[in-house]
Coordinates of C-alpha atoms in Angstrom, one line a residue:
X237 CA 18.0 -206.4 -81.4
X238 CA 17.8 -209.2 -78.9
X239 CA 19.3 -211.5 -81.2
X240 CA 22.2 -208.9 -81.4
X241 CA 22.7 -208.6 -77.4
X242 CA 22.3 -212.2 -76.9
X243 CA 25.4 -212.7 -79.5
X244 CA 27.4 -210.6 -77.7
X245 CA 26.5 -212.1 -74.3
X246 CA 27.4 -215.5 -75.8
X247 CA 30.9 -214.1 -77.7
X248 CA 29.9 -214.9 -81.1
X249 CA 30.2 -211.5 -82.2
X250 CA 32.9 -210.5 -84.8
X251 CA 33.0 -208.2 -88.0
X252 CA 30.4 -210.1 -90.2
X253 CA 28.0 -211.1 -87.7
X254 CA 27.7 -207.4 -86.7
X255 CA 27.4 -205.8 -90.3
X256 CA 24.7 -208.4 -90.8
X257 CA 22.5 -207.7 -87.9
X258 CA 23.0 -203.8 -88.5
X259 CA 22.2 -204.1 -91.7
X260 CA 19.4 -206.7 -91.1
X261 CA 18.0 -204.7 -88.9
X262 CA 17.8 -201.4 -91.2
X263 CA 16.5 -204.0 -94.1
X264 CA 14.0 -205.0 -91.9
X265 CA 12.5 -202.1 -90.8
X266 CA 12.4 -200.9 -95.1
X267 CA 10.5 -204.0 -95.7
X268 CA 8.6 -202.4 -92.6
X269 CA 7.8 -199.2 -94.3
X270 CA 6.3 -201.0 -97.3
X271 CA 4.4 -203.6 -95.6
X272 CA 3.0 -201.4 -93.8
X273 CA 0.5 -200.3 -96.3
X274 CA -0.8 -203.9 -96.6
X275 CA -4.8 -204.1 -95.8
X276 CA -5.0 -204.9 -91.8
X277 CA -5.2 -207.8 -90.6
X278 CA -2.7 -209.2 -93.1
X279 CA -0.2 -206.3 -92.3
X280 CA 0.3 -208.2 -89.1
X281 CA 1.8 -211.1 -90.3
X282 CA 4.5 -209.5 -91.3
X283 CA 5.7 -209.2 -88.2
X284 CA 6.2 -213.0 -87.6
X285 CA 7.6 -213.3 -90.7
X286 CA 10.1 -210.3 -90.8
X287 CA 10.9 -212.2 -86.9
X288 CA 11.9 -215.7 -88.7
X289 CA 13.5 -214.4 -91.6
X290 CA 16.2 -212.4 -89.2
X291 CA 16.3 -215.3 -86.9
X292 CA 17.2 -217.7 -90.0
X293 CA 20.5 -215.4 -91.1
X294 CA 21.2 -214.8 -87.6
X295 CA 21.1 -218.6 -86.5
X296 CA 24.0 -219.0 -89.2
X297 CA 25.8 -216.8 -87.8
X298 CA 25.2 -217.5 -84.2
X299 CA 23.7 -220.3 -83.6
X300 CA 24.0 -220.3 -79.8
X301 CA 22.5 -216.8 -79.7
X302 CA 19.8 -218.0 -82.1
X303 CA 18.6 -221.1 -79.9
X304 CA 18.4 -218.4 -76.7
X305 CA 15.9 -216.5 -78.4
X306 CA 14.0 -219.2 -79.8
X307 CA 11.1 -218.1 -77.3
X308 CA 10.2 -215.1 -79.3
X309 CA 8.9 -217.6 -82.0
X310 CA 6.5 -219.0 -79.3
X311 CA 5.3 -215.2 -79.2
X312 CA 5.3 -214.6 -82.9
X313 CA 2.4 -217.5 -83.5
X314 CA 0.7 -216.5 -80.5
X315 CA 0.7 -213.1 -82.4
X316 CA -0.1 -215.1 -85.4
X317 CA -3.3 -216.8 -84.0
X318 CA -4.7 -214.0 -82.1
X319 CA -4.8 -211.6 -85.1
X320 CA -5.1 -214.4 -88.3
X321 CA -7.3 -216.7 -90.0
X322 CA -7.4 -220.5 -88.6
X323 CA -4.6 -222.3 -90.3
X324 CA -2.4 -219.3 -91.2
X325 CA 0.2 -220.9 -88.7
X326 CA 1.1 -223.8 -90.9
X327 CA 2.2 -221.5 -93.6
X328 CA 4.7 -219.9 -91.0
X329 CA 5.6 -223.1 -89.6
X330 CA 8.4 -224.1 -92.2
X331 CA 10.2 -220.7 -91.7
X332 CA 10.3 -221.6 -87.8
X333 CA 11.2 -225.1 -88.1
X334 CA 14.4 -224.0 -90.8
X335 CA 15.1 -221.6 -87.8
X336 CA 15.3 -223.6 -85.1
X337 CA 17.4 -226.5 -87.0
X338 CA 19.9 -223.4 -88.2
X339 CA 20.3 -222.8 -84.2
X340 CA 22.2 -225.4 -82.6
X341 CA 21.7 -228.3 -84.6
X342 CA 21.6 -231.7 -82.6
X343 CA 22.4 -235.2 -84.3
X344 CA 19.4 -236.3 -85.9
X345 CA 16.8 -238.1 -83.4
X346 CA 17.4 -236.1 -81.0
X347 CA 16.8 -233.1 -83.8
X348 CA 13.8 -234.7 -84.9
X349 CA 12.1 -235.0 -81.3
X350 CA 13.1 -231.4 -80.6
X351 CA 11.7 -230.2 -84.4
X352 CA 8.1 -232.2 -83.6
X353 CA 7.9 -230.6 -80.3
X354 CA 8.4 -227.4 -81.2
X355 CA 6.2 -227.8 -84.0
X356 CA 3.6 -229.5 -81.6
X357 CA 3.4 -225.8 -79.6
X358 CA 3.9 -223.4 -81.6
X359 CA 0.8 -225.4 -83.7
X360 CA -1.2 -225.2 -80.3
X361 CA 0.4 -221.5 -79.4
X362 CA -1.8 -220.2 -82.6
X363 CA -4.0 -222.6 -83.9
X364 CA -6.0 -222.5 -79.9
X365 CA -6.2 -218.5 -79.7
X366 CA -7.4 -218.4 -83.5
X367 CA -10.1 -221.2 -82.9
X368 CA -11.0 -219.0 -79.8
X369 CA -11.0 -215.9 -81.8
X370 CA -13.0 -217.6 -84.3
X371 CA -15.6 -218.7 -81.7
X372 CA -16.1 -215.1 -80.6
X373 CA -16.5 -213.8 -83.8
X374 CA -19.3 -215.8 -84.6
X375 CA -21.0 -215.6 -81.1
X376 CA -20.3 -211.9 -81.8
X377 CA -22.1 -212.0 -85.1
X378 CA -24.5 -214.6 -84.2
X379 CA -25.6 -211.7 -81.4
X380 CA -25.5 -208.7 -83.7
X381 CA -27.7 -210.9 -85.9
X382 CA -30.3 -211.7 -83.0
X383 CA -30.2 -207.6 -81.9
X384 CA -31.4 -206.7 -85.7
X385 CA -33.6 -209.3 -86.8
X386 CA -37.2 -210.5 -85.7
X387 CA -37.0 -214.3 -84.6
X388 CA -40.2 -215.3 -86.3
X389 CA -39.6 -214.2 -89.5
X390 CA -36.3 -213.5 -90.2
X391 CA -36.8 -209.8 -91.4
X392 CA -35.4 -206.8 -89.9
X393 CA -36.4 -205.6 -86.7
X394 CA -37.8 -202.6 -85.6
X395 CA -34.8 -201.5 -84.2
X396 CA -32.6 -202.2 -87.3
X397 CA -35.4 -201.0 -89.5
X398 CA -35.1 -197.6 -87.7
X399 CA -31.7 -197.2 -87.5
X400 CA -32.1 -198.0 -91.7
X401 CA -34.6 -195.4 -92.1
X402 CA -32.8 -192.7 -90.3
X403 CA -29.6 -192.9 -92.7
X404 CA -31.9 -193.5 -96.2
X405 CA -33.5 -190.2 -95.3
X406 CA -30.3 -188.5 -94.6
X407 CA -28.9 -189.5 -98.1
X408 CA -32.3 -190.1 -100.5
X409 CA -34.3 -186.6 -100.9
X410 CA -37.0 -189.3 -102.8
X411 CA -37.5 -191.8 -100.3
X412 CA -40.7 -194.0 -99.5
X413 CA -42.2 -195.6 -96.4
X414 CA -44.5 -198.8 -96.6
X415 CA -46.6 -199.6 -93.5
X416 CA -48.6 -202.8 -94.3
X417 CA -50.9 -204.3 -92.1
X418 CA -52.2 -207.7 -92.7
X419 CA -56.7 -207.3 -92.4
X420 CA -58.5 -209.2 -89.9
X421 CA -55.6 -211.2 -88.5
X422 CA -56.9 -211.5 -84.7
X423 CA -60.3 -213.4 -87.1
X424 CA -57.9 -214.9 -88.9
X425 CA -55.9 -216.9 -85.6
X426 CA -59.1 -217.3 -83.9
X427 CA -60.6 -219.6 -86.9
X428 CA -57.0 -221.2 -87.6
X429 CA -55.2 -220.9 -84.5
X430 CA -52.1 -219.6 -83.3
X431 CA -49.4 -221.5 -85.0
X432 CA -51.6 -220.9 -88.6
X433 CA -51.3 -217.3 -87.9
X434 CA -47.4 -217.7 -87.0
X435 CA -47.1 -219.6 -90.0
X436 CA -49.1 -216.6 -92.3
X437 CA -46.4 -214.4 -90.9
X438 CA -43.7 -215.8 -91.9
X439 CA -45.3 -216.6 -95.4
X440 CA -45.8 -213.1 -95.7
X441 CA -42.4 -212.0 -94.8
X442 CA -41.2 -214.2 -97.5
X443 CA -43.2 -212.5 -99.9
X444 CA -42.2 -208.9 -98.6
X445 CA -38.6 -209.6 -98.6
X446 CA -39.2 -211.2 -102.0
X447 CA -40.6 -207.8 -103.6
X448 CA -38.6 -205.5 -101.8
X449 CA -36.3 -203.9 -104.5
X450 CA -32.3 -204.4 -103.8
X451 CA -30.7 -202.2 -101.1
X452 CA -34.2 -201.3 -99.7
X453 CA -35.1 -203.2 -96.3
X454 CA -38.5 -205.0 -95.1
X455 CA -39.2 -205.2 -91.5
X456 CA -41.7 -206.4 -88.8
X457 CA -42.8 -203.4 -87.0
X458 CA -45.0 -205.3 -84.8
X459 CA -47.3 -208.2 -84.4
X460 CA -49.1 -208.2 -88.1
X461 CA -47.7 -205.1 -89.5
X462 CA -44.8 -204.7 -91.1
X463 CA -42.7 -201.9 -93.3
X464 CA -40.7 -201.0 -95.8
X465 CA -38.2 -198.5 -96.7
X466 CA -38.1 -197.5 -100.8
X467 CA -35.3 -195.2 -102.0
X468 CA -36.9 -194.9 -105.3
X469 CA -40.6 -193.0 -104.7
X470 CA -41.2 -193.8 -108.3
X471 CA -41.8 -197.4 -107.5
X472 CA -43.7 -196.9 -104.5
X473 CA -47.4 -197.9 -106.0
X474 CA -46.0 -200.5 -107.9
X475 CA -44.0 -202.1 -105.2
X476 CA -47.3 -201.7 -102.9
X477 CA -49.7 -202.6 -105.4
X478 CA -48.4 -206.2 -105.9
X479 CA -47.6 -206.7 -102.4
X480 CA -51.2 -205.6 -101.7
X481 CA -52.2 -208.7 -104.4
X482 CA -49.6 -211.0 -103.1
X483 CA -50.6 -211.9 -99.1
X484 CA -51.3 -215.4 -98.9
X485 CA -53.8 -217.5 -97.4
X486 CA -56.4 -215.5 -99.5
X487 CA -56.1 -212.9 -97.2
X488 CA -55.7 -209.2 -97.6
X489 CA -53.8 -206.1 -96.2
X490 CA -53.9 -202.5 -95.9
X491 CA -51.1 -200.3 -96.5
X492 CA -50.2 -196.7 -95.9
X493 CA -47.5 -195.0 -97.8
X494 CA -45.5 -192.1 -97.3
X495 CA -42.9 -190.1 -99.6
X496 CA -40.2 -188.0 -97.8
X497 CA -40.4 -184.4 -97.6
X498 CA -37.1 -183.1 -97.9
X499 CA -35.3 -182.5 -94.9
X500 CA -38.0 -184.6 -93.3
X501 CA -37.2 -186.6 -90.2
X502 CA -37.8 -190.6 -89.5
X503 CA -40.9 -189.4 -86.9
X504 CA -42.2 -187.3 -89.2
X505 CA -42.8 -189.6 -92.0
X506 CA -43.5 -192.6 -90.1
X507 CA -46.9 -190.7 -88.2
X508 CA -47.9 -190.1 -91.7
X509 CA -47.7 -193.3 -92.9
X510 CA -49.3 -194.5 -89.9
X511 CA -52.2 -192.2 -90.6
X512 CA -52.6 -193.2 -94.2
X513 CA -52.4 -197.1 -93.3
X514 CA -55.3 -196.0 -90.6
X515 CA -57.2 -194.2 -93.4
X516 CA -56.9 -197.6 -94.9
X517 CA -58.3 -199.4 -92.2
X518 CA -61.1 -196.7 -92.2
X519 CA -61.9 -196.6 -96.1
X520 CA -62.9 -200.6 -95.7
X521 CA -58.8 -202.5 -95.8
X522 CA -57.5 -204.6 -98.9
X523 CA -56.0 -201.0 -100.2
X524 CA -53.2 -198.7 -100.6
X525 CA -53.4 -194.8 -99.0
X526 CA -50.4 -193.0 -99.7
X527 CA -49.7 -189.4 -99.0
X528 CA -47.2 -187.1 -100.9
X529 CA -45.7 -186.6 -105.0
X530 CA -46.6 -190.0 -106.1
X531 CA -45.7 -191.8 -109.0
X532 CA -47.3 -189.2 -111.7
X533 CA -47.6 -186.8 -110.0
X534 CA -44.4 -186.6 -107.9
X535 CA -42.3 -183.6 -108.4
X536 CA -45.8 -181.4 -108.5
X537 CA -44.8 -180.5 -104.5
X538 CA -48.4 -181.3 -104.1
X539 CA -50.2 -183.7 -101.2
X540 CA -52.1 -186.4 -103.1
X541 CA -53.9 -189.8 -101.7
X542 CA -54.3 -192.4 -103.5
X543 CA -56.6 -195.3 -102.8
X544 CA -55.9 -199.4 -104.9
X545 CA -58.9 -201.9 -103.9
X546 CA -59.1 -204.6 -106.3
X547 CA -56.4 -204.7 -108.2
X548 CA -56.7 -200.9 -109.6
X549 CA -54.9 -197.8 -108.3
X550 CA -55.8 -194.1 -108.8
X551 CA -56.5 -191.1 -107.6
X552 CA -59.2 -191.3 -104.6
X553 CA -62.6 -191.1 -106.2

């Protein structure tokens, strides 16, 4: 549409230029329609490149009009880089060179200087706001990243683990909860030290994230204890069993494991949990207390507790 008025401002309308940008236009805005469905952000491209594809015709047509609204292609890669991958300019950068040679050629040198210095900003016009753009996203994702996991270990945070457990309950009627607690670890930094019970952490954590079944999610809840979310109750004891046999260092932990009730709410399950890792504690540590239909007997809708100390598991004795 500018292109149009700036035609007529410069005279070079007649008959053909007209139909064209009439019927450029009307092209243009089909092509529009059925672009449009294109998966964002590559729908915006084709913007730009709708932009240079008019401005080509029309600078055959009129050229003077054409090299008056050459400023618009300044815009179009500052469009580019603010909504594209890095180096998605260079693949427009042909179209906009063939459009600015179409408008008011020049003899040669003096083509050539004005072609590399367009190029040269319209380069810097997108290539600088999609490097920006690319800087934030990372810093953006580097901070979403430091929000949901712990720094020692790399395993989810409490916060993230929460959030986690809240929408597993809302969708998994047979969903499990793992508090583990590794025994004795205040005996275990004052023998070792600090950094040997930073280093037993993150061992740990490999091993937790190691044994944690796909699409379920290990966390550090705190200090030495950590949890788990299960969306398969079935597995529960087994899952627990060999992380109870897998803690490094030849040390041992306690774990207390809960199975949803239905309709039951993160709190809910969680206090329960905490209370079976406690009875844990209480019943003398390096085994598994777990409250709720589990494995065989799941589906009975009866409470059960189940105790694991050396390597066995079964019904509390």
């Amino acid at each position: 549409t500018v292109c149009a008025l700036a035609a007529v401002a410069t005279g070079e309308v007649d008959r053909v230029t007209a139909i064209y940008y009439l019927s450029t236009m009307l092209a243009l805005a089909g092509v529009w329609l059925i672009v449009r469905r294109l998966p964002w952000p590559r729908l915006l491209l084709a913007w730009p490149l709708i932009l240079m594809v008019g401005m080509s015709g029309a600078a055959y047509l009129a050229p003077l009009a054409t090299s008056l609204c050459l400023g618009s292609l300044v815009t179009a890669f500052l469009f580019v880089g603010l909504t594209q991958p890095r180096g998605t300019s260079l693949v427009l950068l042909p179209f906009a060179l063939l459009t600015m040679a179409l408008a008011g050629p020049l003899p040669p040198t003096q083509e050539a200087v004005r072609l590399t210095v367009a190029g040269f900003i319209w380069i810097s016009a997108a290539e600088l706001p999609a490097w920006l753009v690319f800087r934030l996203g990372s810093a953006h994702a580097d901070m979403r990243r430091l929000a949901s996991t712990d720094s020692l270990t790399g395993l989810a945070n409490r916060r993230m683990w929460e959030d986690r457990l809240a929408m597993l309950l809302d969708s998994s009627a047979g969903a499990a909860v793992l508090l583990v607690d590794l025994d004795r670890f205040k005996d275990y930094n004052d023998r070792h030290g600090h950094l040997a019970g930073d280093d037993l952490l993150v061992e740990f954590a490999r091993v937790l994230a190691e044994l944690t079944p796909e699409g379920d999610v290990a966390a550090r809840w705190g200090g030495e204890e950590f949890a788990m979310t299960l969306r398969d109750a079935e597995t529960a004891i087994g899952v627990a069993e060999r992380l109870r046999c897998s803690v490094p260092a030849g040390q041992t932990c306690s774990i207390g494991l809960a199975v949803a009730r239905p309709g039951e709410s993160a709190d809910s399950i969680m206090r329960r949990a905490d209370a079976a890792l406690y009875q844990a504690k209480r019943d003398g540590r390096n085994r598994i207390v777990a409250v709720g239909p589990v494995g065989a007997r799941r589906g009975t809708g009866q409470m059960s507790t189940t105790t694991a100390t050396a390597g066995r598991t079964g019904p509390e004795k």
